Short mmCIF file of C-alpha atoms in Angstrom, two decimals:
data_model
loop_
_atom_site.label_atom_id
_atom_site.label_comp_id
_atom_site.label_asym_id
_atom_site.label_seq_id
_atom_site.Cartn_x
_atom_site.Cartn_y
_atom_site.Cartn_z
CA MET A 1 5.33 86.21 57.59
CA PRO A 2 4.05 84.23 54.59
CA GLU A 3 4.14 81.05 56.66
CA ASN A 4 1.44 82.58 58.85
CA GLU A 5 -0.71 84.29 56.25
CA VAL A 6 -0.79 81.32 53.85
CA VAL A 7 -3.28 79.61 56.15
CA ASP A 8 -5.59 82.63 56.19
CA LEU A 9 -5.31 82.97 52.41
CA CYS A 10 -6.21 79.32 51.95
CA ARG A 11 -9.19 79.57 54.30
CA ASP A 12 -10.46 82.72 52.57
CA LEU A 13 -10.25 81.09 49.15
CA ILE A 14 -12.07 77.96 50.33
CA ARG A 15 -14.90 80.13 51.68
CA ILE A 16 -15.46 81.60 48.20
CA ASP A 17 -17.90 79.32 46.40
CA SER A 18 -16.42 78.55 42.98
CA ARG A 19 -18.00 75.17 42.27
CA ASN A 20 -17.82 74.01 38.67
CA ALA A 21 -20.14 71.20 37.59
CA GLY A 22 -19.20 71.58 33.94
CA ASP A 23 -22.52 73.08 32.89
CA ASN A 24 -21.49 76.76 33.05
CA ALA A 25 -24.34 77.33 35.50
CA GLY A 26 -22.36 77.63 38.74
CA PRO A 27 -21.25 80.71 40.66
CA GLY A 28 -18.17 81.14 38.49
CA GLU A 29 -14.71 82.22 39.54
CA ARG A 30 -15.14 85.99 39.43
CA ALA A 31 -15.28 86.46 43.21
CA ALA A 32 -12.15 84.35 43.71
CA ALA A 33 -10.30 86.24 40.97
CA GLU A 34 -11.24 89.56 42.58
CA TYR A 35 -9.93 88.31 45.93
CA VAL A 36 -6.59 87.38 44.34
CA ALA A 37 -6.45 90.75 42.58
CA GLU A 38 -7.02 92.54 45.90
CA LYS A 39 -4.24 90.62 47.66
CA LEU A 40 -1.76 91.29 44.85
CA ALA A 41 -2.73 94.97 44.62
CA GLU A 42 -1.88 95.32 48.32
CA VAL A 43 1.77 94.63 47.44
CA GLY A 44 1.78 96.81 44.33
CA LEU A 45 1.28 94.24 41.58
CA GLN A 46 -1.00 95.17 38.71
CA THR A 47 -3.36 92.42 37.62
CA THR A 48 -5.89 91.85 34.85
CA ILE A 49 -9.10 89.85 35.13
CA LEU A 50 -10.23 88.28 31.86
CA GLU A 51 -13.76 86.93 31.54
CA SER A 52 -14.63 84.25 29.01
CA ASP A 53 -18.31 84.36 29.97
CA THR A 54 -20.43 85.81 32.75
CA LYS A 55 -18.46 85.36 36.00
CA ARG A 56 -16.08 82.87 34.31
CA ALA A 57 -12.96 84.81 35.23
CA SER A 58 -9.23 84.18 35.16
CA LEU A 59 -6.58 86.50 36.57
CA VAL A 60 -3.17 87.24 35.03
CA ALA A 61 -0.17 89.28 36.16
CA ARG A 62 3.54 89.56 35.40
CA ILE A 63 6.45 90.21 37.75
CA GLU A 64 9.42 91.65 35.89
CA GLY A 65 12.73 89.91 36.54
CA THR A 66 15.97 91.59 37.49
CA ASP A 67 18.17 89.93 34.85
CA ALA A 68 17.56 91.56 31.48
CA SER A 69 19.47 88.77 29.75
CA ARG A 70 16.86 86.22 30.84
CA SER A 71 14.22 85.97 28.13
CA ASP A 72 12.80 82.69 29.50
CA ALA A 73 9.83 83.62 31.65
CA LEU A 74 8.36 81.21 34.20
CA LEU A 75 4.63 80.54 34.54
CA LEU A 76 3.12 79.89 37.98
CA HIS A 77 -0.45 78.70 37.51
CA GLY A 78 -3.32 77.57 39.68
CA HIS A 79 -7.03 77.17 39.09
CA LEU A 80 -9.75 78.87 41.10
CA ASP A 81 -12.64 76.48 40.46
CA VAL A 82 -13.44 73.37 42.48
CA VAL A 83 -15.61 70.31 41.89
CA PRO A 84 -19.10 70.11 43.44
CA PHE A 85 -19.84 68.44 46.78
CA ASP A 86 -22.62 67.08 48.95
CA ALA A 87 -22.17 68.84 52.28
CA ASP A 88 -24.07 66.09 54.14
CA ASP A 89 -21.20 63.69 53.42
CA TRP A 90 -18.60 65.87 55.14
CA ARG A 91 -17.56 66.16 58.78
CA VAL A 92 -17.25 69.94 58.32
CA HIS A 93 -18.99 72.16 55.80
CA PRO A 94 -16.95 72.20 52.58
CA LEU A 95 -17.04 76.01 52.38
CA SER A 96 -16.10 76.60 56.00
CA GLY A 97 -12.31 76.70 55.76
CA GLU A 98 -12.38 75.33 59.29
CA ILE A 99 -9.15 74.43 61.09
CA ARG A 100 -9.49 71.06 62.79
CA ASP A 101 -6.87 68.51 63.82
CA ASP A 102 -4.13 70.91 62.62
CA CYS A 103 -5.56 70.89 59.09
CA VAL A 104 -7.45 73.37 56.92
CA TRP A 105 -10.66 71.67 55.77
CA GLY A 106 -12.85 72.38 52.78
CA ARG A 107 -13.41 71.88 49.08
CA GLY A 108 -10.24 72.98 47.32
CA ALA A 109 -7.93 72.38 50.28
CA VAL A 110 -5.86 70.04 48.10
CA ASP A 111 -7.30 70.79 44.64
CA MET A 112 -6.03 73.43 44.48
CA LYS A 113 -6.68 76.46 46.65
CA ASP A 114 -3.78 75.34 48.84
CA MET A 115 -1.34 76.01 45.99
CA ASP A 116 -3.15 79.23 45.08
CA ALA A 117 -2.59 80.39 48.65
CA MET A 118 1.06 79.32 48.64
CA ILE A 119 1.70 81.23 45.41
CA LEU A 120 -0.03 84.31 46.84
CA ALA A 121 1.82 84.14 50.16
CA THR A 122 5.19 83.68 48.47
CA VAL A 123 4.68 86.47 45.94
CA ARG A 124 3.34 88.85 48.58
CA LYS A 125 6.37 88.27 50.80
CA ARG A 126 8.86 88.76 48.00
CA LEU A 127 7.23 91.93 46.70
CA ARG A 128 6.98 93.41 50.18
CA GLU A 129 10.69 92.75 50.62
CA GLY A 130 11.59 94.01 47.15
CA ARG A 131 12.96 90.58 46.08
CA ARG A 132 12.08 90.15 42.45
CA PRO A 133 13.11 86.94 40.69
CA ALA A 134 15.90 86.86 38.11
CA ARG A 135 13.52 86.15 35.23
CA ASP A 136 9.98 87.29 34.56
CA VAL A 137 7.33 85.34 36.43
CA VAL A 138 3.83 85.19 34.95
CA LEU A 139 1.00 84.47 37.38
CA VAL A 140 -2.16 82.88 36.03
CA PHE A 141 -5.14 81.88 38.17
CA THR A 142 -7.61 80.17 35.86
CA ALA A 143 -11.28 79.39 35.61
CA ASP A 144 -12.78 76.08 34.51
CA GLU A 145 -9.88 73.66 34.99
CA GLU A 146 -12.21 71.10 36.50
CA ALA A 147 -14.30 70.91 33.30
CA GLY A 148 -11.52 70.86 30.72
CA GLY A 149 -10.50 74.52 30.62
CA ASP A 150 -12.64 75.84 27.75
CA TYR A 151 -13.55 78.91 29.83
CA GLY A 152 -10.10 79.18 31.41
CA ALA A 153 -6.72 77.99 30.15
CA LYS A 154 -7.91 77.27 26.60
CA PHE A 155 -9.62 80.67 26.45
CA LEU A 156 -6.41 82.41 27.53
CA VAL A 157 -4.26 80.48 25.07
CA ASP A 158 -6.64 81.11 22.15
CA LYS A 159 -7.72 84.69 22.88
CA HIS A 160 -4.89 86.16 24.96
CA PRO A 161 -1.62 84.44 23.96
CA GLU A 162 0.23 87.68 24.71
CA VAL A 163 -0.10 86.83 28.40
CA PHE A 164 2.45 84.05 27.87
CA GLU A 165 5.03 86.05 25.92
CA GLY A 166 8.50 84.62 26.57
CA VAL A 167 7.21 81.82 28.83
CA THR A 168 9.21 78.61 28.39
CA GLU A 169 8.47 76.69 31.58
CA ALA A 170 5.64 76.34 34.07
CA ILE A 171 4.80 74.86 37.45
CA GLY A 172 1.37 74.08 38.84
CA GLU A 173 -0.56 71.10 40.20
CA VAL A 174 -0.34 68.06 40.93
CA GLY A 175 3.11 67.30 42.35
CA GLY A 176 5.74 68.16 44.91
CA PHE A 177 3.84 66.39 47.68
CA SER A 178 5.55 63.77 49.82
CA VAL A 179 4.82 60.07 50.10
CA THR A 180 6.49 57.54 52.36
CA ALA A 181 7.56 54.16 50.98
CA GLY A 182 9.98 51.65 52.45
CA GLY A 183 10.67 53.99 55.34
CA ARG A 184 11.85 56.75 52.99
CA ARG A 185 10.20 60.05 52.07
CA PHE A 186 9.83 60.89 48.39
CA TYR A 187 8.52 64.05 46.76
CA LEU A 188 6.59 63.25 43.59
CA ILE A 189 7.16 65.83 40.85
CA GLU A 190 4.73 65.47 37.99
CA ALA A 191 6.74 65.16 34.77
CA ALA A 192 4.01 63.57 32.65
CA GLU A 193 0.23 63.48 32.29
CA LYS A 194 -2.05 60.95 30.70
CA GLY A 195 -4.10 62.16 27.77
CA MET A 196 -7.84 62.60 28.09
CA ALA A 197 -10.59 61.10 25.96
CA TRP A 198 -14.04 61.77 27.33
CA MET A 199 -16.28 60.02 24.82
CA ARG A 200 -20.01 59.85 24.20
CA LEU A 201 -21.08 56.48 22.83
CA THR A 202 -24.28 56.18 20.81
CA ALA A 203 -26.16 53.10 19.72
CA LYS A 204 -29.08 53.30 17.28
CA GLY A 205 -31.66 50.59 16.84
CA ARG A 206 -35.27 49.96 15.93
CA ALA A 207 -37.86 51.58 18.14
CA GLY A 208 -40.86 49.51 19.12
CA HIS A 209 -43.23 48.18 21.74
CA GLY A 210 -41.56 46.67 24.79
CA SER A 211 -43.66 43.52 24.55
CA MET A 212 -42.50 42.65 21.03
CA LEU A 213 -39.49 40.73 19.77
CA ASN A 214 -36.67 43.10 18.84
CA ASP A 215 -33.19 42.00 17.74
CA ASP A 216 -32.07 45.59 17.06
CA ASN A 217 -32.33 47.05 20.57
CA ALA A 218 -30.18 50.16 21.14
CA VAL A 219 -30.15 49.65 24.92
CA THR A 220 -28.79 46.14 24.51
CA ALA A 221 -26.08 47.35 22.12
CA ILE A 222 -24.92 50.17 24.39
CA ALA A 223 -24.98 47.93 27.47
CA GLU A 224 -22.85 45.29 25.77
CA ALA A 225 -20.32 47.89 24.57
CA VAL A 226 -20.11 49.49 28.02
CA ALA A 227 -19.57 46.11 29.64
CA ARG A 228 -16.80 45.16 27.19
CA ILE A 229 -14.98 48.45 27.79
CA GLY A 230 -15.51 48.49 31.55
CA ARG A 231 -14.25 44.92 32.03
CA TYR A 232 -11.32 45.11 29.64
CA GLU A 233 -7.94 44.55 31.33
CA TRP A 234 -5.48 46.96 29.77
CA PRO A 235 -1.89 45.70 29.50
CA THR A 236 0.91 47.23 31.56
CA ARG A 237 2.92 49.86 29.71
CA LEU A 238 5.99 51.45 31.35
CA THR A 239 6.73 54.96 30.11
CA PRO A 240 10.16 56.62 30.60
CA THR A 241 8.81 58.70 33.49
CA MET A 242 7.52 55.70 35.37
CA GLU A 243 10.65 53.67 34.67
CA ALA A 244 12.58 56.51 36.33
CA PHE A 245 10.08 56.55 39.22
CA PHE A 246 10.57 52.87 40.03
CA ARG A 247 14.36 53.13 39.72
CA ALA A 248 14.39 56.05 42.14
CA ILE A 249 12.28 54.36 44.80
CA GLU A 250 14.03 51.00 44.24
CA LEU A 251 10.79 49.09 43.78
CA ASP A 252 9.57 46.74 41.06
CA HIS A 253 6.45 47.87 39.22
CA THR A 254 4.79 44.50 39.88
CA ASN A 255 5.01 45.04 43.64
CA LEU A 256 2.77 48.03 44.26
CA ASP A 257 1.39 46.97 47.64
CA GLN A 258 4.41 48.58 49.32
CA LEU A 259 3.14 51.96 48.11
CA GLY A 260 0.20 51.93 50.52
CA ALA A 261 -2.45 54.54 49.71
CA LEU A 262 -0.47 55.59 46.64
CA GLN A 263 -1.01 52.18 45.03
CA LYS A 264 -4.24 53.14 43.28
CA MET A 265 -2.78 56.36 41.91
CA ILE A 266 0.39 54.74 40.58
CA GLY A 267 -1.44 51.70 39.28
CA ALA A 268 -3.52 53.98 37.05
CA VAL A 269 -0.44 55.29 35.22
CA LEU A 270 0.96 51.90 34.31
CA ARG A 271 -1.76 51.31 31.72
CA ASN A 272 -4.40 53.05 29.67
CA THR A 273 -7.80 53.21 31.34
CA ALA A 274 -11.41 53.58 30.18
CA ASN A 275 -14.14 53.82 32.81
CA PRO A 276 -17.87 54.01 32.01
CA THR A 277 -19.34 56.91 33.95
CA MET A 278 -22.82 57.58 32.52
CA VAL A 279 -25.54 55.58 30.76
CA SER A 280 -28.85 56.88 29.39
CA GLY A 281 -31.63 55.69 27.09
CA GLY A 282 -35.36 55.30 26.90
CA TYR A 283 -38.28 57.26 28.25
CA LYS A 284 -40.96 54.71 29.15
CA ALA A 285 -41.01 51.18 30.55
CA ASN A 286 -42.84 49.67 27.57
CA VAL A 287 -41.06 51.56 24.77
CA ILE A 288 -37.87 50.28 23.16
CA PRO A 289 -35.97 53.50 22.32
CA GLN A 290 -34.35 54.23 19.00
CA THR A 291 -31.11 55.43 20.62
CA ALA A 292 -29.13 54.87 23.82
CA GLU A 293 -25.99 56.62 25.01
CA ALA A 294 -23.13 56.21 27.46
CA VAL A 295 -20.11 58.24 28.51
CA ILE A 296 -16.60 56.87 28.91
CA ASP A 297 -13.73 58.56 30.75
CA GLY A 298 -10.70 57.39 28.80
CA ARG A 299 -7.10 58.17 29.72
CA PHE A 300 -4.12 57.17 27.62
CA LEU A 301 -0.41 57.13 28.42
CA PRO A 302 2.15 59.27 26.58
CA GLY A 303 3.13 57.34 23.47
CA PHE A 304 0.14 54.99 23.56
CA GLU A 305 -2.72 57.06 22.16
CA GLU A 306 -2.91 55.09 18.90
CA GLU A 307 -3.04 51.80 20.76
CA PHE A 308 -5.74 53.15 23.05
CA PHE A 309 -8.16 54.17 20.29
CA ALA A 310 -7.56 51.02 18.26
CA THR A 311 -8.56 49.00 21.32
CA ILE A 312 -11.58 51.18 22.10
CA ASP A 313 -12.91 50.86 18.54
CA GLU A 314 -12.52 47.08 18.66
CA LEU A 315 -14.39 46.92 21.95
CA LEU A 316 -17.19 49.16 20.69
CA GLY A 317 -18.17 46.80 17.93
CA PRO A 318 -19.94 47.74 14.70
CA ASP A 319 -23.22 48.99 16.19
CA VAL A 320 -21.89 51.76 18.46
CA SER A 321 -20.31 55.07 17.45
CA ARG A 322 -18.22 57.46 19.51
CA GLU A 323 -17.63 61.20 19.60
CA PHE A 324 -15.41 63.35 21.80
CA ILE A 325 -16.65 65.40 24.69
CA GLN A 326 -13.04 66.30 25.49
CA HIS A 327 -9.87 65.14 23.77
CA GLN A 328 -6.58 66.37 25.19
CA THR A 329 -3.04 65.27 24.52
CA ALA A 330 -0.76 63.30 26.81
CA LEU A 331 2.37 65.08 28.03
CA GLU A 332 5.84 63.95 29.07
CA PHE A 333 8.86 66.15 29.82
CA GLY A 334 12.42 65.35 30.81
CA PHE A 335 13.34 65.09 34.48
CA ASP A 336 17.06 65.89 34.17
CA THR A 337 16.61 69.61 33.59
CA PRO A 338 17.73 72.79 35.39
CA ILE A 339 14.21 73.66 36.55
CA VAL A 340 13.68 70.20 38.06
CA ARG A 341 17.05 70.42 39.80
CA ALA A 342 15.91 73.76 41.24
CA MET A 343 12.77 72.07 42.59
CA ALA A 344 14.78 69.20 44.06
CA ASP A 345 17.31 71.56 45.66
CA ALA A 346 14.57 73.73 47.17
CA LEU A 347 12.93 70.63 48.65
CA VAL A 348 16.15 69.23 50.08
CA GLN A 349 17.03 72.55 51.68
CA GLU A 350 13.80 72.32 53.66
CA ASP A 351 13.81 68.52 54.06
CA PRO A 352 17.32 66.99 53.85
CA GLU A 353 15.82 63.48 54.18
CA GLY A 354 13.55 63.88 51.16
CA THR A 355 14.19 62.75 47.59
CA ALA A 356 12.53 64.20 44.48
CA VAL A 357 11.27 61.62 41.98
CA PRO A 358 9.28 61.91 38.73
CA TYR A 359 5.83 60.46 38.24
CA THR A 360 2.94 60.51 35.79
CA LEU A 361 -0.41 62.07 36.69
CA SER A 362 -3.44 59.93 35.86
CA GLY A 363 -5.61 63.01 35.38
CA GLY A 364 -4.93 66.25 33.55
CA THR A 365 -4.21 69.89 34.31
CA ASP A 366 -4.23 73.28 32.60
CA LEU A 367 -0.73 72.47 31.42
CA LYS A 368 -2.29 70.62 28.47
CA ALA A 369 -3.49 73.97 27.09
CA PHE A 370 -0.31 75.84 27.95
CA SER A 371 1.84 73.18 26.30
CA SER A 372 0.28 74.06 22.94
CA LEU A 373 2.35 77.26 23.12
CA GLY A 374 5.55 75.25 23.52
CA ILE A 375 5.64 75.60 27.31
CA LYS A 376 7.22 72.72 29.23
CA GLY A 377 5.68 72.21 32.62
CA TYR A 378 5.71 70.23 35.83
CA GLY A 379 3.43 69.58 38.77
CA PHE A 380 5.09 71.21 41.77
CA ALA A 381 2.85 72.24 44.66
CA PRO A 382 5.26 71.26 47.45
CA LEU A 383 3.80 69.76 50.62
CA ARG A 384 5.47 67.68 53.31
CA LEU A 385 2.70 65.36 54.45
CA PRO A 386 2.18 62.90 57.31
CA ALA A 387 2.99 59.34 56.20
CA ASP A 388 -0.49 58.09 57.07
CA LEU A 389 -2.46 60.79 55.23
CA ASP A 390 -4.25 59.53 52.09
CA PHE A 391 -3.58 62.75 50.22
CA ALA A 392 -4.24 61.38 46.73
CA GLY A 393 -7.57 59.98 47.88
CA MET A 394 -8.85 63.44 48.83
CA PHE A 395 -8.78 64.84 45.28
CA HIS A 396 -12.49 65.27 44.49
CA GLY A 397 -13.26 63.29 47.65
CA VAL A 398 -14.97 64.08 50.95
CA ASP A 399 -13.33 65.65 54.01
CA GLU A 400 -10.69 67.32 51.82
CA ARG A 401 -8.04 68.90 54.04
CA VAL A 402 -4.41 70.00 54.08
CA PRO A 403 -2.15 70.14 57.16
CA VAL A 404 -1.27 73.62 58.37
CA ASP A 405 2.41 72.63 58.65
CA SER A 406 2.34 71.46 55.04
CA LEU A 407 1.18 74.89 53.88
CA HIS A 408 4.00 76.49 55.84
CA PHE A 409 6.50 74.06 54.32
CA GLY A 410 5.27 74.62 50.77
CA THR A 411 5.51 78.39 51.06
CA ARG A 412 9.13 78.17 52.20
CA VAL A 413 9.98 75.77 49.37
CA LEU A 414 8.38 77.96 46.70
CA ASP A 415 10.31 80.96 48.00
CA ARG A 416 13.59 79.05 47.73
CA PHE A 417 12.62 77.72 44.30
CA LEU A 418 12.14 81.22 42.88
CA ASP A 419 15.68 82.09 43.97
CA LEU A 420 17.10 78.95 42.33
CA CYS A 421 15.28 78.79 39.00
#
C-alpha cells in the first residue's frame, strides 16, 4: 500500500545527503536521482537522468495517458536538494530520517522530500495496478532549487525543453497543507509567488589610513544604504490572490493575529520585502577600504515589480550601485480553474470539513522556470496537519519534521487528484 511505503520512501530520501549551499561544492543530487530512478524502474517506468554538472542531476520521466484526445500534459515536480544544516542545533540528526512522536524527522521532511515521496508512492501504486491517468503526466525531480535552479529547472528548460512537450499545467511545492483559523480547517493552495531580487550592493570610496579624516568612506555608504533598506516599512498591497484568501477565510487583512503561526508567512505576502542578509568590506583594522558590499534578499508582489525597484533605487542613494545575483519573475494564476477544482475535490473527499483557499508564496519555486514555457502551475503538496504544528516555520528551520499521518493523507489525495484532473 502506498500509504505504508510513503514513509519509507521519505526516510530513504532524507538519508541521502543532497545539501545545496549554492556554491556548487556540495554532494549534489545524483544519488537521490538514482534512488528515484530505481524506485520507478521497479514498476516499469523508464527514466532519464540529466546532469548539468558533476553530480548535479535531475530526473525526468513521462507516463502516457489513456485518452488520446488529451494533448494537455500535467507536470508533477519536486526538487531533490535541501538547504544546509548545523546538526548540533537539532534534536535528531538531520540525515537520520528518524521516526519520533509520530513524525518523520530530518532535513527535507517538509522541503520537499515529503512531496517527492508522495509522488513516488502514488505513481508506484498506480503503475502496479495498471491505472494510468487520462492525460500524459511528466515527472521531474530537479537539482538546485534551493539556489535558484541554474543547475536544475533552468537547465532543463534551456537545454531540454522537449521534456515538457505538451505540458500546460503543473503542481509542486508549497501548498495543499492545512492550517486552522477560527476553528475551521483550510488547505492553502499556492496560486501566486512573489518575484525574487537577490541583489549585491557595492559602494566605492577613497581608500586611506584609518586614523585620517575621510568623508568618502565606502563602509559608511554601504552601512547607511543597508540601514535605510532594512528599516523601510513597505506599504500594504493586496493582490487578487490574497483578496480571495481573506474572503474565503472571512478575515480582514488588518487582523492577522487570528492566523497564529501563519501570521508571519501571510504578513510577508501583503507587501514587498527587502532584507539585508550579508555585509562585507575591509581587510585590516586601520585601513579604510576602497569598496564595501552587501547582499539584499528582495521579494516583490505580482504587479508591483516596478514600484519595488523604484523604491530600492531611492533608498540606495547616489553612492551605491546594485547588480542581480538572481532575478526571477513574480507569478499569479487564476483560482477558478478545472485543475484547482480537481485539487479541492480531492481534498474534500479525504477531509469533508476542509476548504481549499488560494494564497501567495513569499518565496519561490521551480515553477518560475517552468512558467517561461507557458506552463501554469500551483503549489499542491497536500498534508492534513495538526492545528498546533508550526509547519511554515520549519521550512529551512531546525527540527524539520512531517507527521506520518500527513504523508498517508497526502498520498491518498494525490491519487484521487490524478483521477480527477
